[in-house]
Short mmCIF file of C-alpha atoms in Angstrom, two decimals:
data_model
loop_
_atom_site.label_atom_id
_atom_site.label_comp_id
_atom_site.label_asym_id
_atom_site.label_seq_id
_atom_site.Cartn_x
_atom_site.Cartn_y
_atom_site.Cartn_z
CA UNK A 1 0.00 0.00 0.00
CA UNK A 2 2.82 2.36 0.83
CA UNK A 3 4.20 1.83 -2.70
CA UNK A 4 0.87 2.36 -4.45
CA UNK A 5 -0.43 5.50 -2.78
CA UNK A 6 2.46 7.77 -3.89
CA UNK A 7 1.87 6.73 -7.51
CA UNK A 8 -1.70 7.95 -7.34
CA UNK A 9 -0.43 11.44 -6.75
CA UNK A 10 0.88 11.44 -10.33
CA UNK A 11 -2.41 10.40 -11.94
CA UNK A 12 -3.75 13.99 -12.36
CA UNK A 13 -0.42 15.04 -13.90
CA UNK A 14 -0.42 12.11 -16.31
CA UNK A 15 -4.05 12.80 -17.23
CA UNK A 16 -3.21 16.46 -17.83
CA UNK A 17 -0.36 15.50 -20.12
CA UNK A 18 -2.61 13.22 -22.15
CA UNK A 19 -5.21 15.95 -22.56
CA UNK A 20 -2.54 18.46 -23.58
CA UNK A 21 -1.19 16.00 -26.15
CA UNK A 22 -4.65 15.52 -27.66
CA UNK A 23 -5.23 19.28 -27.91
CA UNK A 24 -1.83 20.08 -29.38
CA UNK A 25 -1.78 17.18 -31.81
CA UNK A 26 -5.08 18.29 -33.34
CA UNK A 27 -4.46 22.04 -33.26
CA UNK A 28 -0.87 22.49 -34.38
CA UNK A 29 -0.11 20.23 -37.35
CA UNK A 30 -1.88 22.90 -39.43
CA UNK A 31 1.26 25.03 -39.13
CA UNK A 32 2.83 23.17 -42.02
CA UNK A 33 4.32 25.48 -44.64
CA UNK A 34 3.69 28.09 -47.30
CA UNK A 35 3.02 26.66 -50.76
CA UNK A 36 2.95 28.43 -54.11
CA UNK A 37 -0.58 28.30 -55.54
CA UNK A 38 -0.06 29.94 -58.93
CA UNK A 39 0.67 33.23 -60.65
CA UNK A 40 -0.85 35.50 -63.26
CA UNK A 41 0.26 38.53 -65.28
CA UNK A 42 -1.30 41.82 -66.28
CA UNK A 43 -0.25 41.80 -69.93
CA UNK A 44 0.99 39.43 -72.62
CA UNK A 45 2.65 40.10 -75.95
CA UNK A 46 4.80 43.24 -76.08
CA UNK A 47 2.42 45.93 -74.82
CA UNK A 48 2.09 47.03 -71.22
CA UNK A 49 0.09 49.70 -69.39
CA UNK A 50 0.68 53.31 -70.38
CA UNK A 51 -1.11 56.68 -70.08
CA UNK A 52 -3.89 55.49 -67.77
CA UNK A 53 -4.80 55.91 -64.11
CA UNK A 54 -4.94 52.18 -63.36
CA UNK A 55 -4.85 48.73 -64.90
CA UNK A 56 -6.04 45.33 -63.78
CA UNK A 57 -6.60 41.67 -64.54
CA UNK A 58 -8.28 38.62 -63.02
CA UNK A 59 -6.29 36.24 -60.82
CA UNK A 60 -7.86 32.79 -60.40
CA UNK A 61 -6.39 30.73 -57.55
CA UNK A 62 -6.50 26.95 -57.32
CA UNK A 63 -6.83 26.81 -53.53
CA UNK A 64 -7.84 29.09 -50.65
CA UNK A 65 -5.22 31.81 -50.48
CA UNK A 66 -3.52 32.91 -47.27
CA UNK A 67 -1.18 35.24 -49.14
CA UNK A 68 -1.06 37.24 -52.37
CA UNK A 69 2.15 38.92 -53.54
CA UNK A 70 2.21 41.39 -56.42
CA UNK A 71 5.27 42.75 -58.20
CA UNK A 72 4.82 45.93 -60.22
CA UNK A 73 7.40 46.73 -62.89
CA UNK A 74 7.99 50.18 -64.38
CA UNK A 75 10.01 49.66 -67.55
CA UNK A 76 10.53 53.38 -68.17
CA UNK A 77 11.61 55.10 -64.98
CA UNK A 78 13.47 54.75 -61.70
CA UNK A 79 10.65 56.80 -60.17
CA UNK A 80 8.08 54.03 -59.84
CA UNK A 81 4.69 54.89 -61.34
CA UNK A 82 2.77 52.28 -59.33
CA UNK A 83 1.19 53.89 -56.27
CA UNK A 84 -1.23 51.26 -54.89
CA UNK A 85 -2.43 47.68 -55.43
CA UNK A 86 -5.69 45.99 -54.44
CA UNK A 87 -6.87 42.36 -54.64
CA UNK A 88 -10.63 42.01 -54.79
CA UNK A 89 -10.84 45.56 -53.46
CA UNK A 90 -8.59 44.86 -50.45
CA UNK A 91 -5.40 46.91 -50.30
CA UNK A 92 -1.97 45.30 -50.36
CA UNK A 93 0.90 46.78 -48.35
CA UNK A 94 4.13 47.79 -50.01
CA UNK A 95 6.92 45.50 -48.78
CA UNK A 96 9.32 47.43 -46.57
CA UNK A 97 12.60 47.81 -48.45
CA UNK A 98 11.02 46.05 -51.42
CA UNK A 99 11.66 48.56 -54.23
CA UNK A 100 14.65 48.41 -56.58
CA UNK A 101 15.61 50.90 -59.29
CA UNK A 102 18.08 51.47 -62.11
CA UNK A 103 18.73 55.16 -62.66
CA UNK A 104 21.21 55.23 -65.54
CA UNK A 105 20.98 54.34 -69.22
CA UNK A 106 17.66 52.58 -69.65
CA UNK A 107 16.00 53.27 -66.27
CA UNK A 108 13.39 51.08 -64.66
CA UNK A 109 12.09 49.92 -61.28
CA UNK A 110 10.36 47.01 -59.52
CA UNK A 111 8.24 47.10 -56.37
CA UNK A 112 6.82 44.31 -54.18
CA UNK A 113 3.43 44.32 -52.42
CA UNK A 114 1.79 41.73 -50.14
CA UNK A 115 -1.54 40.88 -48.50
CA UNK A 116 -1.45 38.14 -45.87
CA UNK A 117 -4.85 38.23 -44.14
CA UNK A 118 -8.57 38.58 -44.97
CA UNK A 119 -8.02 37.61 -48.59
CA UNK A 120 -11.16 37.37 -50.74
CA UNK A 121 -11.81 33.86 -52.02
CA UNK A 122 -12.24 32.74 -55.60
CA UNK A 123 -11.26 34.64 -58.74
CA UNK A 124 -10.52 38.29 -57.97
CA UNK A 125 -9.45 41.42 -59.82
CA UNK A 126 -5.93 42.72 -59.20
CA UNK A 127 -5.92 46.50 -59.67
CA UNK A 128 -2.77 48.59 -59.89
CA UNK A 129 -3.23 52.33 -59.39
CA UNK A 130 -0.55 54.29 -61.19
CA UNK A 131 0.58 57.75 -62.18
CA UNK A 132 -1.17 58.63 -65.42
CA UNK A 133 1.89 59.22 -67.59
CA UNK A 134 3.79 57.63 -70.47
CA UNK A 135 5.68 55.14 -68.27
CA UNK A 136 5.21 51.55 -69.45
CA UNK A 137 4.12 49.21 -66.64
CA UNK A 138 3.51 45.49 -66.10
CA UNK A 139 2.67 43.39 -63.04
CA UNK A 140 2.53 39.82 -61.77
CA UNK A 141 0.47 38.33 -58.92
CA UNK A 142 1.49 35.17 -57.03
CA UNK A 143 -0.78 33.42 -54.55
CA UNK A 144 0.16 31.28 -51.57
CA UNK A 145 -1.71 28.68 -49.56
CA UNK A 146 -0.83 28.13 -45.90
CA UNK A 147 -2.39 27.19 -42.58
CA UNK A 148 -2.18 30.66 -41.09
CA UNK A 149 -1.85 34.26 -42.18
CA UNK A 150 1.32 35.16 -44.06
CA UNK A 151 3.82 37.99 -44.28
CA UNK A 152 6.98 38.83 -46.13
CA UNK A 153 10.21 38.58 -44.15
CA UNK A 154 11.23 42.18 -44.70
CA UNK A 155 14.62 41.81 -43.00
CA UNK A 156 15.55 39.25 -45.65
CA UNK A 157 14.62 41.28 -48.75
CA UNK A 158 17.48 41.45 -51.27
CA UNK A 159 17.71 44.13 -53.98
CA UNK A 160 19.80 44.36 -57.14
CA UNK A 161 20.15 47.87 -58.55
CA UNK A 162 22.00 49.71 -61.32
CA UNK A 163 24.06 48.10 -64.10
CA UNK A 164 25.39 44.62 -63.49
CA UNK A 165 24.70 40.91 -63.73
CA UNK A 166 21.67 39.06 -62.49
CA UNK A 167 22.45 36.06 -60.29
CA UNK A 168 20.52 34.05 -57.74
CA UNK A 169 20.45 35.71 -54.32
CA UNK A 170 20.45 34.14 -50.86
CA UNK A 171 17.12 35.13 -49.28
CA UNK A 172 16.35 34.22 -45.67
CA UNK A 173 12.96 33.86 -44.02
CA UNK A 174 14.37 34.24 -40.51
CA UNK A 175 13.94 30.50 -39.83
CA UNK A 176 10.36 30.77 -38.54
CA UNK A 177 9.91 27.07 -37.79
CA UNK A 178 8.05 26.14 -40.98
CA UNK A 179 8.94 26.28 -44.66
CA UNK A 180 8.43 29.51 -46.57
CA UNK A 181 8.40 30.36 -50.27
CA UNK A 182 10.67 32.77 -52.17
CA UNK A 183 9.99 34.94 -55.20
CA UNK A 184 12.00 37.25 -57.40
CA UNK A 185 10.99 39.90 -59.92
CA UNK A 186 13.17 42.01 -62.13
CA UNK A 187 13.54 44.67 -64.80
CA UNK A 188 16.28 44.81 -67.41
CA UNK A 189 17.14 47.08 -70.30
CA UNK A 190 18.69 44.12 -72.08
CA UNK A 191 17.89 43.97 -75.79
CA UNK A 192 16.58 40.40 -75.81
CA UNK A 193 14.51 39.39 -72.81
CA UNK A 194 15.25 35.76 -73.60
CA UNK A 195 18.79 36.38 -72.34
CA UNK A 196 17.39 36.56 -68.80
CA UNK A 197 17.00 33.00 -67.51
CA UNK A 198 16.15 31.41 -64.17
CA UNK A 199 18.88 30.33 -61.78
CA UNK A 200 19.43 26.68 -60.87
CA UNK A 201 17.08 26.81 -57.87
CA UNK A 202 14.37 28.88 -59.56
CA UNK A 203 11.68 28.63 -62.22
CA UNK A 204 11.02 31.52 -64.63
CA UNK A 205 7.23 31.79 -64.75
CA UNK A 206 6.34 35.01 -66.57
CA UNK A 207 8.18 37.63 -68.59
CA UNK A 208 7.46 40.33 -71.15
CA UNK A 209 9.56 42.28 -73.67
CA UNK A 210 8.25 45.87 -73.69
CA UNK A 211 10.76 47.25 -76.23
CA UNK A 212 11.93 49.89 -73.73
CA UNK A 213 12.97 47.05 -71.44
CA UNK A 214 11.73 43.78 -70.06
CA UNK A 215 10.12 42.52 -66.85
CA UNK A 216 10.26 38.98 -65.45
CA UNK A 217 9.15 36.89 -62.48
CA UNK A 218 10.41 33.66 -60.90
CA UNK A 219 9.57 31.39 -57.99
CA UNK A 220 11.84 29.00 -56.14
CA UNK A 221 11.56 25.33 -57.06
CA UNK A 222 10.48 24.11 -53.61
CA UNK A 223 9.58 25.50 -50.21
CA UNK A 224 12.27 25.63 -47.55
CA UNK A 225 13.49 27.34 -44.40
CA UNK A 226 16.44 29.59 -43.66
CA UNK A 227 18.64 31.17 -46.33
CA UNK A 228 17.88 29.80 -49.81
CA UNK A 229 18.70 30.89 -53.36
CA UNK A 230 16.19 32.51 -55.72
CA UNK A 231 16.54 34.61 -58.85
CA UNK A 232 17.83 35.00 -62.39
CA UNK A 233 20.99 35.13 -64.45
CA UNK A 234 22.04 36.84 -67.68
CA UNK A 235 23.04 34.28 -70.27
CA UNK A 236 25.11 36.72 -72.33
CA UNK A 237 25.86 40.16 -70.91
CA UNK A 238 25.45 42.79 -68.20
CA UNK A 239 22.94 45.62 -68.51
CA UNK A 240 20.55 47.92 -66.67
CA UNK A 241 18.81 45.99 -63.89
CA UNK A 242 16.46 46.24 -60.92
CA UNK A 243 15.56 43.16 -58.93
CA UNK A 244 13.56 42.36 -55.77
CA UNK A 245 13.90 39.02 -53.95
CA UNK A 246 11.60 38.16 -51.04
CA UNK A 247 10.44 35.28 -48.82
CA UNK A 248 6.81 34.74 -47.77
CA UNK A 249 6.34 33.01 -44.40
CA UNK A 250 3.54 31.96 -42.04
CA UNK A 251 2.96 34.51 -39.31
CA UNK A 252 1.88 31.99 -36.64
CA UNK A 253 5.01 29.92 -37.07
CA UNK A 254 7.17 33.02 -37.12
CA UNK A 255 5.68 35.09 -34.34
CA UNK A 256 2.91 33.12 -32.66
CA UNK A 257 3.22 31.25 -29.39
CA UNK A 258 2.14 27.74 -28.51
CA UNK A 259 -1.24 27.46 -26.79
CA UNK A 260 -0.96 27.65 -23.00
CA UNK A 261 -2.46 24.19 -22.57
CA UNK A 262 0.64 22.74 -24.23
CA UNK A 263 2.70 23.41 -21.12
CA UNK A 264 2.37 19.91 -19.72
CA UNK A 265 3.36 18.37 -23.02
CA UNK A 266 6.41 20.62 -23.24
CA UNK A 267 7.48 19.43 -19.80
CA UNK A 268 7.50 15.92 -21.18
CA UNK A 269 9.86 17.02 -23.94
CA UNK A 270 7.46 16.11 -26.74
CA UNK A 271 7.77 18.23 -29.89
CA UNK A 272 4.89 19.93 -31.68
CA UNK A 273 4.04 22.47 -28.98
#
């Protein structure tokens, strides 16, 4: 009896651990990773947006989006003509530090925007508000699925500016605990847009030759965590360039905390909480 009674004191603790395990195991596996859903572009052929107050197109996702990233490209000026972006009427936020420009020779600029919460479902109109001038513009939208709201990792944004080569860049997501997804968009004054190709870890998805310059967009080949390579390369020469490289991550995994009822499970040293 003396050996049994002390054990009973642990029964409430053991029961609490089992309950915590059940709650955590059903609530937290949703924090899996960001996945690329698909992308769309504002224009095809060789003509972009010019001399208008705004332009838009329909983006049709495959899944339920938890993130939408838009890159606007001004193929005429280092002073970016794009002033705002909406998705289904909901405003995107300009990515902090997410604008690159080339000021000499054939100038141009690229700017990144993101919406990571309260995203309208189904096919939606992407609208870019712009300065009504002769600048030639183009844009790409990329959607992400995830298990929580998303955000760009602004501290990991990498820019390429002024004349030089394009090459893949190491872009970090801050190691949030789940896999993120990286994108890159660029402008070049290169004569043949086909001379801009994807790097070894990237896939070139959309591009356009606008005569005054070209714009292009790539995604990484697979989701991952930490510092990973994304971007383009010139296959023949150096030229005017502006490039933005960014990682999209889950907010919960990056900044959220485990539910308080996971405390007992953490004491047991079991992962997941």
